[in-house]
Amino acid sequence: MTPLILTGDLRLQDAVPLMRQLEEAIAADDVSLDASAVTDADAAVVQVLLAARETARLLGRRLLLPRAAAGPLAARFAALALDSDDAPDLLDAAVAA
């Protein structure tokens, strides 16, 4: 599993670079995200993560964001009315995509 660390304040302008980074990582291996150093994120970043989850699933890979490493992203999922039922692999550790 490839670890990918996300940091800072992630906004719309970060969505395309993040999408490319996730696509490259998912093409090579399962990916475990660590977003504990993310200070904030907007809905565009959540959309990228959900799309990356679907890409991983289609490739037979996993994209994981353990709740303990989710940081403010967990709050953003909640603010968008997305919970572990909507994105279980993104918000709970070791759940297959």
mmCIF file of C-alpha atoms in Angstrom:
data_model
loop_
_atom_site.group_PDB
_atom_site.id
_atom_site.type_symbol
_atom_site.label_atom_id
_atom_site.label_comp_id
_atom_site.label_asym_id
_atom_site.label_seq_id
_atom_site.Cartn_x
_atom_site.Cartn_y
_atom_site.Cartn_z
ATOM 1 C CA MET A 1 0.000 0.000 0.000
ATOM 2 C CA THR A 2 1.304 3.410 -0.973
ATOM 3 C CA PRO A 3 0.994 6.159 1.653
ATOM 4 C CA LEU A 4 0.002 9.595 0.395
ATOM 5 C CA ILE A 5 0.196 12.564 2.748
ATOM 6 C CA LEU A 6 -2.083 15.538 2.170
ATOM 7 C CA THR A 7 -1.263 18.851 3.810
ATOM 8 C CA GLY A 8 -2.418 22.440 4.074
ATOM 9 C CA ASP A 9 -5.566 24.201 2.978
ATOM 10 C CA LEU A 10 -6.931 22.280 -0.025
ATOM 11 C CA ARG A 11 -9.161 24.278 -2.361
ATOM 12 C CA LEU A 12 -10.568 24.189 -5.876
ATOM 13 C CA GLN A 13 -7.211 25.134 -7.398
ATOM 14 C CA ASP A 14 -5.698 22.049 -5.763
ATOM 15 C CA ALA A 15 -8.295 19.653 -7.171
ATOM 16 C CA VAL A 16 -6.706 18.920 -10.558
ATOM 17 C CA PRO A 17 -3.164 18.384 -9.218
ATOM 18 C CA LEU A 18 -4.582 16.194 -6.445
ATOM 19 C CA MET A 19 -6.619 14.217 -8.956
ATOM 20 C CA ARG A 20 -3.520 13.573 -11.080
ATOM 21 C CA GLN A 21 -1.491 12.566 -8.020
ATOM 22 C CA LEU A 22 -4.196 10.147 -6.890
ATOM 23 C CA GLU A 23 -4.640 8.662 -10.376
ATOM 24 C CA GLU A 24 -0.912 7.976 -10.632
ATOM 25 C CA ALA A 25 -0.725 6.436 -7.172
ATOM 26 C CA ILE A 26 -3.854 4.303 -7.654
ATOM 27 C CA ALA A 27 -2.592 3.015 -10.995
ATOM 28 C CA ALA A 28 0.449 1.619 -9.202
ATOM 29 C CA ASP A 29 -0.945 0.336 -5.904
ATOM 30 C CA ASP A 30 -3.556 0.608 -3.178
ATOM 31 C CA VAL A 31 -3.358 4.025 -1.515
ATOM 32 C CA SER A 32 -3.663 5.026 2.126
ATOM 33 C CA LEU A 33 -4.257 8.739 2.655
ATOM 34 C CA ASP A 34 -3.026 10.654 5.664
ATOM 35 C CA ALA A 35 -4.864 13.963 5.850
ATOM 36 C CA SER A 36 -4.049 14.716 9.475
ATOM 37 C CA ALA A 37 -2.018 17.766 8.371
ATOM 38 C CA VAL A 38 -4.837 19.198 6.237
ATOM 39 C CA THR A 39 -6.044 22.439 7.804
ATOM 40 C CA ASP A 40 -9.199 22.751 5.678
ATOM 41 C CA ALA A 41 -10.669 21.453 2.434
ATOM 42 C CA ASP A 42 -13.557 22.424 0.236
ATOM 43 C CA ALA A 43 -16.167 20.386 -1.586
ATOM 44 C CA ALA A 44 -14.034 20.145 -4.748
ATOM 45 C CA VAL A 45 -11.446 18.141 -2.831
ATOM 46 C CA VAL A 46 -14.125 15.836 -1.445
ATOM 47 C CA GLN A 47 -15.399 15.314 -4.987
ATOM 48 C CA VAL A 48 -11.884 14.415 -6.151
ATOM 49 C CA LEU A 49 -11.569 11.888 -3.318
ATOM 50 C CA LEU A 50 -14.914 10.292 -4.155
ATOM 51 C CA ALA A 51 -13.976 10.081 -7.840
ATOM 52 C CA ALA A 52 -10.596 8.585 -6.926
ATOM 53 C CA ARG A 53 -12.366 6.019 -4.766
ATOM 54 C CA GLU A 54 -14.453 4.974 -7.776
ATOM 55 C CA THR A 55 -11.347 4.820 -9.986
ATOM 56 C CA ALA A 56 -9.641 2.625 -7.406
ATOM 57 C CA ARG A 57 -12.660 0.349 -7.255
ATOM 58 C CA LEU A 58 -12.751 -0.016 -11.040
ATOM 59 C CA LEU A 59 -9.051 -0.909 -11.046
ATOM 60 C CA GLY A 60 -9.458 -3.432 -8.247
ATOM 61 C CA ARG A 61 -7.527 -1.186 -5.872
ATOM 62 C CA ARG A 62 -8.297 0.417 -2.526
ATOM 63 C CA LEU A 63 -8.207 4.073 -1.539
ATOM 64 C CA LEU A 64 -8.294 4.389 2.238
ATOM 65 C CA LEU A 65 -8.563 7.378 4.514
ATOM 66 C CA PRO A 66 -8.524 6.051 8.057
ATOM 67 C CA ARG A 67 -10.797 8.170 10.239
ATOM 68 C CA ALA A 68 -7.892 8.752 12.636
ATOM 69 C CA ALA A 69 -5.912 10.330 9.771
ATOM 70 C CA ALA A 70 -8.824 12.229 8.215
ATOM 71 C CA GLY A 71 -8.399 15.493 10.095
ATOM 72 C CA PRO A 72 -10.712 18.268 8.863
ATOM 73 C CA LEU A 73 -11.705 16.159 5.858
ATOM 74 C CA ALA A 74 -13.940 14.092 8.121
ATOM 75 C CA ALA A 75 -15.687 17.305 9.143
ATOM 76 C CA ARG A 76 -16.039 18.350 5.500
ATOM 77 C CA PHE A 77 -17.634 14.984 4.650
ATOM 78 C CA ALA A 78 -20.063 15.529 7.534
ATOM 79 C CA ALA A 79 -20.815 19.104 6.446
ATOM 80 C CA LEU A 80 -21.705 17.790 2.995
ATOM 81 C CA ALA A 81 -23.985 15.175 4.581
ATOM 82 C CA LEU A 82 -21.613 12.385 3.569
ATOM 83 C CA ASP A 83 -20.869 9.859 6.249
ATOM 84 C CA SER A 84 -19.282 6.451 6.503
ATOM 85 C CA ASP A 85 -22.259 4.920 4.678
ATOM 86 C CA ASP A 86 -21.504 7.113 1.653
ATOM 87 C CA ALA A 87 -17.739 6.690 1.706
ATOM 88 C CA PRO A 88 -16.856 3.850 4.069
ATOM 89 C CA ASP A 89 -13.465 3.207 2.515
ATOM 90 C CA LEU A 90 -12.566 6.857 2.753
ATOM 91 C CA LEU A 91 -13.512 7.266 6.379
ATOM 92 C CA ASP A 92 -12.802 3.904 7.974
ATOM 93 C CA ALA A 93 -9.524 2.019 7.976
ATOM 94 C CA ALA A 94 -9.001 -1.217 6.078
ATOM 95 C CA VAL A 95 -12.272 -1.327 4.184
ATOM 96 C CA ALA A 96 -11.961 -2.425 0.581
ATOM 97 C CA ALA A 97 -13.049 -0.078 -2.194
#
